[in-house]
JSON list of C-alpha atoms and ligand atoms in Angstrom, two decimals:
[
{"chain": "X", "resi": 1, "resn": "MET", "atom": "CA", "xyz": [-34.84, -1.48, -33.15]},
{"chain": "X", "resi": 2, "resn": "LEU", "atom": "CA", "xyz": [-32.87, 1.29, -31.52]},
{"chain": "X", "resi": 3, "resn": "LEU", "atom": "CA", "xyz": [-33.34, -0.48, -28.23]},
{"chain": "X", "resi": 4, "resn": "VAL", "atom": "CA", "xyz": [-31.91, -3.71, -29.64]},
{"chain": "X", "resi": 5, "resn": "VAL", "atom": "CA", "xyz": [-28.86, -1.92, -31.12]},
{"chain": "X", "resi": 6, "resn": "GLY", "atom": "CA", "xyz": [-28.36, -0.05, -27.86]},
{"chain": "X", "resi": 7, "resn": "GLY", "atom": "CA", "xyz": [-28.65, -3.32, -25.95]},
{"chain": "X", "resi": 8, "resn": "LEU", "atom": "CA", "xyz": [-26.09, -4.98, -28.19]},
{"chain": "X", "resi": 9, "resn": "ALA", "atom": "CA", "xyz": [-23.70, -2.04, -27.76]},
{"chain": "X", "resi": 10, "resn": "VAL", "atom": "CA", "xyz": [-23.99, -2.25, -23.99]},
{"chain": "X", "resi": 11, "resn": "ALA", "atom": "CA", "xyz": [-23.51, -6.02, -24.08]},
{"chain": "X", "resi": 12, "resn": "GLY", "atom": "CA", "xyz": [-20.43, -5.57, -26.30]},
{"chain": "X", "resi": 13, "resn": "LEU", "atom": "CA", "xyz": [-19.03, -2.96, -23.94]},
{"chain": "X", "resi": 14, "resn": "LEU", "atom": "CA", "xyz": [-19.64, -5.17, -20.91]},
{"chain": "X", "resi": 15, "resn": "SER", "atom": "CA", "xyz": [-17.92, -8.10, -22.55]},
{"chain": "X", "resi": 16, "resn": "ALA", "atom": "CA", "xyz": [-14.94, -5.89, -23.51]},
{"chain": "X", "resi": 17, "resn": "VAL", "atom": "CA", "xyz": [-14.70, -4.66, -19.91]},
{"chain": "X", "resi": 18, "resn": "SER", "atom": "CA", "xyz": [-14.86, -8.22, -18.61]},
{"chain": "X", "resi": 19, "resn": "THR", "atom": "CA", "xyz": [-12.11, -9.33, -21.05]},
{"chain": "X", "resi": 20, "resn": "VAL", "atom": "CA", "xyz": [-9.87, -6.53, -19.82]},
{"chain": "X", "resi": 21, "resn": "ARG", "atom": "CA", "xyz": [-10.67, -7.47, -16.21]},
{"chain": "X", "resi": 22, "resn": "THR", "atom": "CA", "xyz": [-9.89, -11.14, -16.89]},
{"chain": "X", "resi": 23, "resn": "ARG", "atom": "CA", "xyz": [-6.61, -10.19, -18.53]},
{"chain": "X", "resi": 24, "resn": "GLN", "atom": "CA", "xyz": [-5.71, -7.92, -15.61]},
{"chain": "X", "resi": 25, "resn": "ALA", "atom": "CA", "xyz": [-6.60, -10.65, -13.12]},
{"chain": "X", "resi": 26, "resn": "PHE", "atom": "CA", "xyz": [-4.50, -13.12, -15.10]},
{"chain": "X", "resi": 27, "resn": "ARG", "atom": "CA", "xyz": [-1.55, -10.74, -15.14]},
{"chain": "X", "resi": 28, "resn": "ALA", "atom": "CA", "xyz": [-1.89, -10.03, -11.41]},
{"chain": "X", "resi": 29, "resn": "GLU", "atom": "CA", "xyz": [-2.04, -13.75, -10.68]},
{"chain": "X", "resi": 30, "resn": "ARG", "atom": "CA", "xyz": [1.07, -14.38, -12.80]},
{"chain": "X", "resi": 31, "resn": "GLU", "atom": "CA", "xyz": [2.94, -11.61, -10.97]},
{"chain": "X", "resi": 32, "resn": "ARG", "atom": "CA", "xyz": [1.90, -13.01, -7.61]},
{"chain": "X", "resi": 33, "resn": "ALA", "atom": "CA", "xyz": [3.01, -16.54, -8.53]},
{"chain": "X", "resi": 34, "resn": "LEU", "atom": "CA", "xyz": [6.32, -15.22, -9.86]},
{"chain": "X", "resi": 35, "resn": "GLY", "atom": "CA", "xyz": [6.94, -13.30, -6.63]},
{"chain": "X", "resi": 36, "resn": "GLU", "atom": "CA", "xyz": [6.11, -16.37, -4.57]},
{"chain": "X", "resi": 37, "resn": "ALA", "atom": "CA", "xyz": [8.41, -18.59, -6.66]},
{"chain": "X", "resi": 38, "resn": "ARG", "atom": "CA", "xyz": [11.19, -15.99, -6.49]},
{"chain": "X", "resi": 39, "resn": "ASP", "atom": "CA", "xyz": [10.90, -15.84, -2.68]},
{"chain": "X", "resi": 40, "resn": "GLU", "atom": "CA", "xyz": [11.33, -19.60, -2.39]},
{"chain": "X", "resi": 41, "resn": "VAL", "atom": "CA", "xyz": [14.29, -19.71, -4.82]},
{"chain": "X", "resi": 42, "resn": "ARG", "atom": "CA", "xyz": [15.82, -16.77, -2.94]},
{"chain": "X", "resi": 43, "resn": "GLY", "atom": "CA", "xyz": [15.57, -18.85, 0.24]},
{"chain": "X", "resi": 44, "resn": "GLN", "atom": "CA", "xyz": [17.39, -21.69, -1.49]},
{"chain": "X", "resi": 45, "resn": "VAL", "atom": "CA", "xyz": [20.08, -19.30, -2.74]},
{"chain": "X", "resi": 46, "resn": "GLY", "atom": "CA", "xyz": [20.46, -18.06, 0.85]},
{"chain": "X", "resi": 47, "resn": "ALA", "atom": "CA", "xyz": [20.89, -21.62, 2.15]},
{"chain": "X", "resi": 48, "resn": "MET", "atom": "CA", "xyz": [23.63, -22.14, -0.43]},
{"chain": "X", "resi": 49, "resn": "ALA", "atom": "CA", "xyz": [25.36, -18.91, 0.67]},
{"chain": "X", "resi": 50, "resn": "ASP", "atom": "CA", "xyz": [25.54, -20.33, 4.21]},
{"chain": "X", "resi": 51, "resn": "GLU", "atom": "CA", "xyz": [26.99, -23.56, 2.88]},
{"chain": "X", "resi": 52, "resn": "ILE", "atom": "CA", "xyz": [29.62, -21.68, 0.83]},
{"chain": "X", "resi": 53, "resn": "LEU", "atom": "CA", "xyz": [30.54, -19.56, 3.84]},
{"chain": "X", "resi": 54, "resn": "ALA", "atom": "CA", "xyz": [30.94, -22.62, 6.04]},
{"chain": "X", "resi": 55, "resn": "LEU", "atom": "CA", "xyz": [33.24, -24.26, 3.49]},
{"chain": "X", "resi": 56, "resn": "THR", "atom": "CA", "xyz": [35.40, -21.25, 2.49]},
{"chain": "X", "resi": 57, "resn": "ASP", "atom": "CA", "xyz": [38.09, -21.54, 5.20]},
{"chain": "X", "resi": 58, "resn": "ARG", "atom": "CA", "xyz": [38.18, -25.32, 5.05]},
{"chain": "X", "resi": 59, "resn": "VAL", "atom": "CA", "xyz": [38.84, -25.28, 1.29]},
{"chain": "X", "resi": 60, "resn": "ALA", "atom": "CA", "xyz": [41.59, -22.65, 1.75]},
{"chain": "X", "resi": 61, "resn": "LEU", "atom": "CA", "xyz": [43.25, -24.72, 4.50]},
{"chain": "X", "resi": 62, "resn": "ALA", "atom": "CA", "xyz": [43.02, -28.01, 2.60]},
{"chain": "X", "resi": 63, "resn": "GLU", "atom": "CA", "xyz": [45.31, -26.75, -0.22]},
{"chain": "X", "resi": 64, "resn": "ASP", "atom": "CA", "xyz": [43.75, -29.29, -2.56]},
{"chain": "X", "resi": 65, "resn": "PRO", "atom": "CA", "xyz": [43.77, -27.81, -6.09]},
{"chain": "X", "resi": 66, "resn": "GLU", "atom": "CA", "xyz": [40.83, -29.95, -7.23]},
{"chain": "X", "resi": 67, "resn": "ALA", "atom": "CA", "xyz": [38.74, -28.96, -4.21]},
{"chain": "X", "resi": 68, "resn": "ALA", "atom": "CA", "xyz": [39.67, -25.31, -4.83]},
{"chain": "X", "resi": 69, "resn": "ARG", "atom": "CA", "xyz": [38.68, -25.61, -8.50]},
{"chain": "X", "resi": 70, "resn": "LEU", "atom": "CA", "xyz": [35.31, -27.20, -7.70]},
{"chain": "X", "resi": 71, "resn": "PHE", "atom": "CA", "xyz": [34.67, -24.68, -4.96]},
{"chain": "X", "resi": 72, "resn": "ALA", "atom": "CA", "xyz": [35.47, -21.76, -7.29]},
{"chain": "X", "resi": 73, "resn": "ARG", "atom": "CA", "xyz": [33.09, -23.19, -9.90]},
{"chain": "X", "resi": 74, "resn": "ALA", "atom": "CA", "xyz": [30.35, -23.65, -7.30]},
{"chain": "X", "resi": 75, "resn": "THR", "atom": "CA", "xyz": [30.81, -20.09, -6.07]},
{"chain": "X", "resi": 76, "resn": "ALA", "atom": "CA", "xyz": [30.68, -18.73, -9.63]},
{"chain": "X", "resi": 77, "resn": "ALA", "atom": "CA", "xyz": [27.54, -20.76, -10.38]},
{"chain": "X", "resi": 78, "resn": "TYR", "atom": "CA", "xyz": [25.99, -19.52, -7.15]},
{"chain": "X", "resi": 79, "resn": "GLN", "atom": "CA", "xyz": [26.72, -15.90, -8.06]},
{"chain": "X", "resi": 80, "resn": "GLN", "atom": "CA", "xyz": [25.28, -16.42, -11.52]},
{"chain": "X", "resi": 81, "resn": "ALA", "atom": "CA", "xyz": [22.14, -18.00, -10.05]},
{"chain": "X", "resi": 82, "resn": "GLN", "atom": "CA", "xyz": [21.72, -15.09, -7.67]},
{"chain": "X", "resi": 83, "resn": "ASP", "atom": "CA", "xyz": [22.18, -12.63, -10.52]},
{"chain": "X", "resi": 84, "resn": "HIS", "atom": "CA", "xyz": [19.66, -14.44, -12.75]},
{"chain": "X", "resi": 85, "resn": "LEU", "atom": "CA", "xyz": [17.21, -14.68, -9.87]},
{"chain": "X", "resi": 86, "resn": "GLU", "atom": "CA", "xyz": [17.10, -10.95, -9.31]},
{"chain": "X", "resi": 87, "resn": "ARG", "atom": "CA", "xyz": [16.72, -10.23, -13.05]},
{"chain": "X", "resi": 88, "resn": "SER", "atom": "CA", "xyz": [14.11, -12.94, -13.67]},
{"chain": "X", "resi": 89, "resn": "THR", "atom": "CA", "xyz": [10.78, -11.84, -15.09]},
{"chain": "X", "resi": 90, "resn": "ARG", "atom": "CA", "xyz": [9.40, -15.22, -16.20]},
{"chain": "X", "resi": 91, "resn": "ALA", "atom": "CA", "xyz": [8.89, -18.64, -14.61]},
{"chain": "X", "resi": 92, "resn": "ALA", "atom": "CA", "xyz": [11.14, -20.23, -17.27]},
{"chain": "X", "resi": 93, "resn": "GLU", "atom": "CA", "xyz": [14.04, -18.07, -16.07]},
{"chain": "X", "resi": 94, "resn": "LEU", "atom": "CA", "xyz": [13.49, -19.27, -12.51]},
{"chain": "X", "resi": 95, "resn": "GLU", "atom": "CA", "xyz": [13.62, -22.85, -13.80]},
{"chain": "X", "resi": 96, "resn": "ASP", "atom": "CA", "xyz": [17.09, -22.06, -15.21]},
{"chain": "X", "resi": 97, "resn": "VAL", "atom": "CA", "xyz": [18.09, -20.68, -11.82]},
{"chain": "X", "resi": 98, "resn": "ALA", "atom": "CA", "xyz": [16.93, -23.94, -10.21]},
{"chain": "X", "resi": 99, "resn": "ASP", "atom": "CA", "xyz": [19.16, -25.86, -12.66]},
{"chain": "X", "resi": 100, "resn": "GLU", "atom": "CA", "xyz": [22.14, -23.60, -11.89]},
{"chain": "X", "resi": 101, "resn": "LEU", "atom": "CA", "xyz": [21.62, -24.20, -8.17]},
{"chain": "X", "resi": 102, "resn": "ASP", "atom": "CA", "xyz": [21.55, -27.96, -8.73]},
{"chain": "X", "resi": 103, "resn": "HIS", "atom": "CA", "xyz": [24.91, -27.82, -10.54]},
{"chain": "X", "resi": 104, "resn": "ALA", "atom": "CA", "xyz": [26.42, -25.66, -7.82]},
{"chain": "X", "resi": 105, "resn": "ARG", "atom": "CA", "xyz": [25.11, -28.10, -5.18]},
{"chain": "X", "resi": 106, "resn": "TRP", "atom": "CA", "xyz": [26.94, -31.00, -6.77]},
{"chain": "X", "resi": 107, "resn": "GLU", "atom": "CA", "xyz": [30.18, -28.99, -7.05]},
{"chain": "X", "resi": 108, "resn": "LEU", "atom": "CA", "xyz": [29.90, -27.99, -3.39]},
{"chain": "X", "resi": 109, "resn": "ALA", "atom": "CA", "xyz": [29.27, -31.59, -2.34]},
{"chain": "X", "resi": 110, "resn": "ALA", "atom": "CA", "xyz": [32.30, -32.71, -4.37]},
{"chain": "X", "resi": 111, "resn": "ALA", "atom": "CA", "xyz": [34.54, -29.96, -2.90]},
{"chain": "X", "resi": 112, "resn": "GLN", "atom": "CA", "xyz": [33.36, -30.89, 0.59]},
{"chain": "X", "resi": 113, "resn": "ALA", "atom": "CA", "xyz": [34.09, -34.60, -0.03]},
{"chain": "X", "resi": 114, "resn": "LEU", "atom": "CA", "xyz": [37.67, -33.77, -1.10]},
{"chain": "X", "resi": 115, "resn": "VAL", "atom": "CA", "xyz": [38.21, -31.56, 1.94]},
{"chain": "X", "resi": 116, "resn": "ASP", "atom": "CA", "xyz": [36.85, -34.32, 4.20]},
{"chain": "X", "resi": 117, "resn": "GLY", "atom": "CA", "xyz": [39.08, -36.88, 2.51]},
{"chain": "X", "resi": 118, "resn": "ALA", "atom": "CA", "xyz": [35.94, -38.76, 1.54]},
{"chain": "X", "resi": 119, "resn": "GLU", "atom": "CA", "xyz": [35.16, -40.38, -1.77]},
{"chain": "X", "resi": 120, "resn": "LEU", "atom": "CA", "xyz": [34.11, -38.01, -4.54]},
{"chain": "X", "resi": 121, "resn": "PRO", "atom": "CA", "xyz": [30.37, -38.35, -5.21]},
{"chain": "X", "resi": 122, "resn": "PRO", "atom": "CA", "xyz": [29.80, -39.64, -8.76]},
{"chain": "X", "resi": 123, "resn": "GLU", "atom": "CA", "xyz": [28.80, -36.85, -11.12]},
{"chain": "X", "resi": 124, "resn": "PRO", "atom": "CA", "xyz": [25.17, -37.56, -12.00]},
{"chain": "X", "resi": 125, "resn": "ASP", "atom": "CA", "xyz": [23.90, -37.29, -15.59]},
{"chain": "X", "resi": 126, "resn": "ALA", "atom": "CA", "xyz": [21.57, -34.59, -14.41]},
{"chain": "X", "resi": 127, "resn": "ALA", "atom": "CA", "xyz": [22.65, -32.76, -11.28]},
{"chain": "X", "resi": 128, "resn": "ARG", "atom": "CA", "xyz": [19.73, -32.95, -8.90]},
{"chain": "X", "resi": 129, "resn": "ALA", "atom": "CA", "xyz": [19.14, -31.66, -5.41]},
{"chain": "X", "resi": 130, "resn": "CYS", "atom": "CA", "xyz": [17.91, -33.85, -2.57]},
{"chain": "X", "resi": 131, "resn": "PHE", "atom": "CA", "xyz": [14.42, -35.12, -3.44]},
{"chain": "X", "resi": 132, "resn": "PHE", "atom": "CA", "xyz": [13.09, -34.34, 0.04]},
{"chain": "X", "resi": 133, "resn": "ASP", "atom": "CA", "xyz": [14.63, -30.90, 0.56]},
{"chain": "X", "resi": 134, "resn": "PRO", "atom": "CA", "xyz": [16.72, -29.04, -2.04]},
{"chain": "X", "resi": 135, "resn": "THR", "atom": "CA", "xyz": [18.37, -26.96, 0.69]},
{"chain": "X", "resi": 136, "resn": "HIS", "atom": "CA", "xyz": [19.97, -30.20, 1.97]},
{"chain": "X", "resi": 137, "resn": "GLY", "atom": "CA", "xyz": [22.28, -29.87, -1.03]},
{"chain": "X", "resi": 138, "resn": "ALA", "atom": "CA", "xyz": [23.21, -32.29, -3.78]},
{"chain": "X", "resi": 139, "resn": "GLY", "atom": "CA", "xyz": [21.45, -35.61, -4.07]},
{"chain": "X", "resi": 140, "resn": "THR", "atom": "CA", "xyz": [24.58, -37.72, -3.79]},
{"chain": "X", "resi": 141, "resn": "PHE", "atom": "CA", "xyz": [22.71, -41.04, -3.54]},
{"chain": "X", "resi": 142, "resn": "ALA", "atom": "CA", "xyz": [20.61, -42.56, -6.30]},
{"chain": "X", "resi": 143, "resn": "ALA", "atom": "CA", "xyz": [17.18, -43.76, -5.20]},
{"chain": "X", "resi": 144, "resn": "GLU", "atom": "CA", "xyz": [13.95, -44.63, -6.94]},
{"chain": "X", "resi": 145, "resn": "ILE", "atom": "CA", "xyz": [10.38, -43.75, -6.27]},
{"chain": "X", "resi": 146, "resn": "ASP", "atom": "CA", "xyz": [7.76, -46.30, -7.24]},
{"chain": "X", "resi": 147, "resn": "THR", "atom": "CA", "xyz": [4.53, -44.52, -8.04]},
{"chain": "X", "resi": 148, "resn": "PRO", "atom": "CA", "xyz": [1.21, -45.56, -9.62]},
{"chain": "X", "resi": 149, "resn": "ALA", "atom": "CA", "xyz": [2.59, -43.82, -12.75]},
{"chain": "X", "resi": 150, "resn": "GLY", "atom": "CA", "xyz": [5.73, -45.98, -12.79]},
{"chain": "X", "resi": 151, "resn": "ARG", "atom": "CA", "xyz": [9.24, -45.90, -11.40]},
{"chain": "X", "resi": 152, "resn": "ARG", "atom": "CA", "xyz": [11.38, -42.82, -11.44]},
{"chain": "X", "resi": 153, "resn": "GLN", "atom": "CA", "xyz": [15.00, -42.08, -10.53]},
{"chain": "X", "resi": 154, "resn": "VAL", "atom": "CA", "xyz": [15.52, -39.47, -7.85]},
{"chain": "X", "resi": 155, "resn": "ARG", "atom": "CA", "xyz": [18.54, -38.35, -5.81]},
{"chain": "X", "resi": 156, "resn": "VAL", "atom": "CA", "xyz": [18.73, -37.97, -2.06]},
{"chain": "X", "resi": 157, "resn": "CYS", "atom": "CA", "xyz": [21.34, -36.32, 0.17]},
{"chain": "X", "resi": 158, "resn": "SER", "atom": "CA", "xyz": [23.49, -38.33, 2.57]},
{"chain": "X", "resi": 159, "resn": "TYR", "atom": "CA", "xyz": [21.41, -37.16, 5.55]},
{"chain": "X", "resi": 160, "resn": "CYS", "atom": "CA", "xyz": [18.13, -38.38, 4.03]},
{"chain": "X", "resi": 161, "resn": "ALA", "atom": "CA", "xyz": [19.79, -41.60, 2.80]},
{"chain": "X", "resi": 162, "resn": "ALA", "atom": "CA", "xyz": [20.90, -42.33, 6.38]},
{"chain": "X", "resi": 163, "resn": "LYS", "atom": "CA", "xyz": [17.39, -41.60, 7.66]},
{"chain": "X", "resi": 164, "resn": "LEU", "atom": "CA", "xyz": [15.83, -43.94, 5.10]},
{"chain": "X", "resi": 165, "resn": "ARG", "atom": "CA", "xyz": [18.33, -46.68, 5.97]},
{"chain": "X", "resi": 166, "resn": "ALA", "atom": "CA", "xyz": [17.41, -46.27, 9.64]},
{"chain": "X", "resi": 167, "resn": "GLY", "atom": "CA", "xyz": [13.76, -46.74, 8.69]},
{"chain": "X", "resi": 168, "resn": "THR", "atom": "CA", "xyz": [12.71, -43.12, 9.33]},
{"chain": "X", "resi": 169, "resn": "ALA", "atom": "CA", "xyz": [10.86, -41.01, 6.81]},
{"chain": "X", "resi": 170, "resn": "PRO", "atom": "CA", "xyz": [12.72, -37.78, 5.94]},
{"chain": "X", "resi": 171, "resn": "GLU", "atom": "CA", "xyz": [10.58, -34.68, 6.37]},
{"chain": "X", "resi": 172, "resn": "PRO", "atom": "CA", "xyz": [10.02, -32.90, 3.08]},
{"chain": "X", "resi": 173, "resn": "ARG", "atom": "CA", "xyz": [10.62, -29.17, 2.73]},
{"chain": "X", "resi": 174, "resn": "MET", "atom": "CA", "xyz": [7.20, -27.54, 2.39]},
{"chain": "X", "resi": 175, "resn": "LEU", "atom": "CA", "xyz": [6.95, -24.65, -0.08]},
{"chain": "X", "resi": 176, "resn": "SER", "atom": "CA", "xyz": [4.17, -22.12, -0.43]},
{"chain": "X", "resi": 177, "resn": "VAL", "atom": "CA", "xyz": [2.60, -22.45, -3.89]},
{"chain": "X", "resi": 178, "resn": "GLY", "atom": "CA", "xyz": [-0.51, -20.41, -4.63]},
{"chain": "X", "resi": 179, "resn": "GLY", "atom": "CA", "xyz": [-1.10, -20.08, -0.88]},
{"chain": "X", "resi": 180, "resn": "ARG", "atom": "CA", "xyz": [-0.93, -23.88, -0.35]},
{"chain": "X", "resi": 181, "resn": "ARG", "atom": "CA", "xyz": [1.90, -25.70, 1.41]},
{"chain": "X", "resi": 182, "resn": "VAL", "atom": "CA", "xyz": [3.26, -28.40, -0.87]},
{"chain": "X", "resi": 183, "resn": "PRO", "atom": "CA", "xyz": [6.28, -30.74, -0.55]},
{"chain": "X", "resi": 184, "resn": "ALA", "atom": "CA", "xyz": [9.31, -29.56, -2.55]},
{"chain": "X", "resi": 185, "resn": "ALA", "atom": "CA", "xyz": [9.13, -32.55, -4.93]},
{"chain": "X", "resi": 186, "resn": "LYS", "atom": "CA", "xyz": [5.60, -31.54, -5.96]},
{"chain": "X", "resi": 187, "resn": "ALA", "atom": "CA", "xyz": [6.37, -27.83, -6.27]},
{"chain": "X", "resi": 188, "resn": "PRO", "atom": "CA", "xyz": [6.96, -26.35, -9.74]},
{"chain": "X", "resi": 189, "resn": "ARG", "atom": "CA", "xyz": [10.53, -26.26, -11.04]},
{"chain": "X", "resi": 190, "resn": "ALA", "atom": "CA", "xyz": [10.34, -22.44, -11.07]},
{"chain": "X", "resi": 191, "resn": "TYR", "atom": "CA", "xyz": [10.05, -22.63, -7.27]},
{"chain": "X", "resi": 192, "resn": "GLY", "atom": "CA", "xyz": [13.17, -24.77, -7.12]},
{"chain": "X", "resi": 193, "resn": "GLY", "atom": "CA", "xyz": [10.91, -27.79, -6.64]},
{"chain": "X", "resi": 194, "resn": "GLY", "atom": "CA", "xyz": [10.87, -31.16, -8.36]},
{"chain": "X", "resi": 195, "resn": "GLY", "atom": "CA", "xyz": [7.91, -30.39, -10.66]},
{"chain": "X", "resi": 196, "resn": "MET", "atom": "CA", "xyz": [6.07, -33.67, -9.86]},
{"chain": "X", "resi": 197, "resn": "ASP", "atom": "CA", "xyz": [2.70, -32.13, -9.05]},
{"chain": "X", "resi": 198, "resn": "TRP", "atom": "CA", "xyz": [0.95, -35.49, -9.56]},
{"chain": "X", "resi": 199, "resn": "LEU", "atom": "CA", "xyz": [2.93, -37.28, -6.84]},
{"chain": "X", "resi": 200, "resn": "GLU", "atom": "CA", "xyz": [0.94, -38.52, -3.82]},
{"chain": "X", "resi": 201, "resn": "GLU", "atom": "CA", "xyz": [1.53, -41.98, -2.36]},
{"chain": "X", "resi": 202, "resn": "PHE", "atom": "CA", "xyz": [4.67, -43.84, -3.41]},
{"chain": "X", "resi": 203, "resn": "ASP", "atom": "CA", "xyz": [7.44, -46.17, -2.26]},
{"chain": "X", "resi": 204, "resn": "VAL", "atom": "CA", "xyz": [11.05, -45.04, -1.90]},
{"chain": "X", "resi": 205, "resn": "VAL", "atom": "CA", "xyz": [13.57, -47.67, -3.01]},
{"chain": "X", "resi": 206, "resn": "LEU", "atom": "CA", "xyz": [17.12, -47.20, -1.70]},
{"chain": "X", "resi": 207, "resn": "ASP", "atom": "CA", "xyz": [19.80, -49.93, -1.82]},
{"chain": "X", "resi": 208, "resn": "GLY", "atom": "CA", "xyz": [17.08, -52.33, -2.97]},
{"chain": "X", "resi": 209, "resn": "VAL", "atom": "CA", "xyz": [15.02, -51.72, 0.19]},
{"chain": "X", "resi": 210, "resn": "ARG", "atom": "CA", "xyz": [11.51, -50.46, -0.36]},
{"chain": "X", "resi": 211, "resn": "ARG", "atom": "CA", "xyz": [9.64, -48.21, 2.06]},
{"chain": "X", "resi": 212, "resn": "PRO", "atom": "CA", "xyz": [6.17, -46.78, 1.65]},
{"chain": "X", "resi": 213, "resn": "TYR", "atom": "CA", "xyz": [6.03, -43.01, 1.69]},
{"chain": "X", "resi": 214, "resn": "GLY", "atom": "CA", "xyz": [3.28, -40.45, 1.38]},
{"chain": "X", "resi": 215, "resn": "TRP", "atom": "CA", "xyz": [2.99, -36.79, 2.16]},
{"chain": "X", "resi": 216, "resn": "ARG", "atom": "CA", "xyz": [0.12, -37.19, 4.60]},
{"chain": "X", "resi": 217, "resn": "ARG", "atom": "CA", "xyz": [1.73, -39.26, 7.31]},
{"chain": "A", "resi": 1, "resn": "ZN", "atom": "ZN1", "xyz": [17.92, -34.58, 2.10]}
]
């Protein structure tokens, strides 16, 4: 009898130890994923800093009040994103940072268009970065992806739109997620990705022209 009770006590202890271990492993994994996501978003923030720097003098010289206003808003949104990024402790906060970056990208694209004397890109319902690579900036062109799960609206930058029109497949930005390299569109939103982890083979439809696309080409 004593042996049975003793055995049960040991079993209980072992299971308690294993629960603690599992919880610790879970916490460590969450921390690792958060660090990885933060590194990627930090890279995207850095790319935006370069873009802002490149545009600063041109906006000042242009003396266009609307361009200056959009540029100031983009810069403020960028600073806020950077601030939130460094204070983030949860994946949900990084998702907010990704949204802030998307807004700032559109404002930068609009300021740039005014400075270039080009047409202002239409403000999308939901500001979205380029589907292929968020560091390309705002997705100023509407496109669609046709997937086995149905059609979906995406946005692409002018560079990727030109590539698609020329019949070339834009290279996706590859992010490190859990030690695996995944295209930005498939990466979680907290990594500044598109959050479409199910996406494999699909067609891209731009200006009514359909082109097959897949990640493994
Ligand atoms: Zn692009």
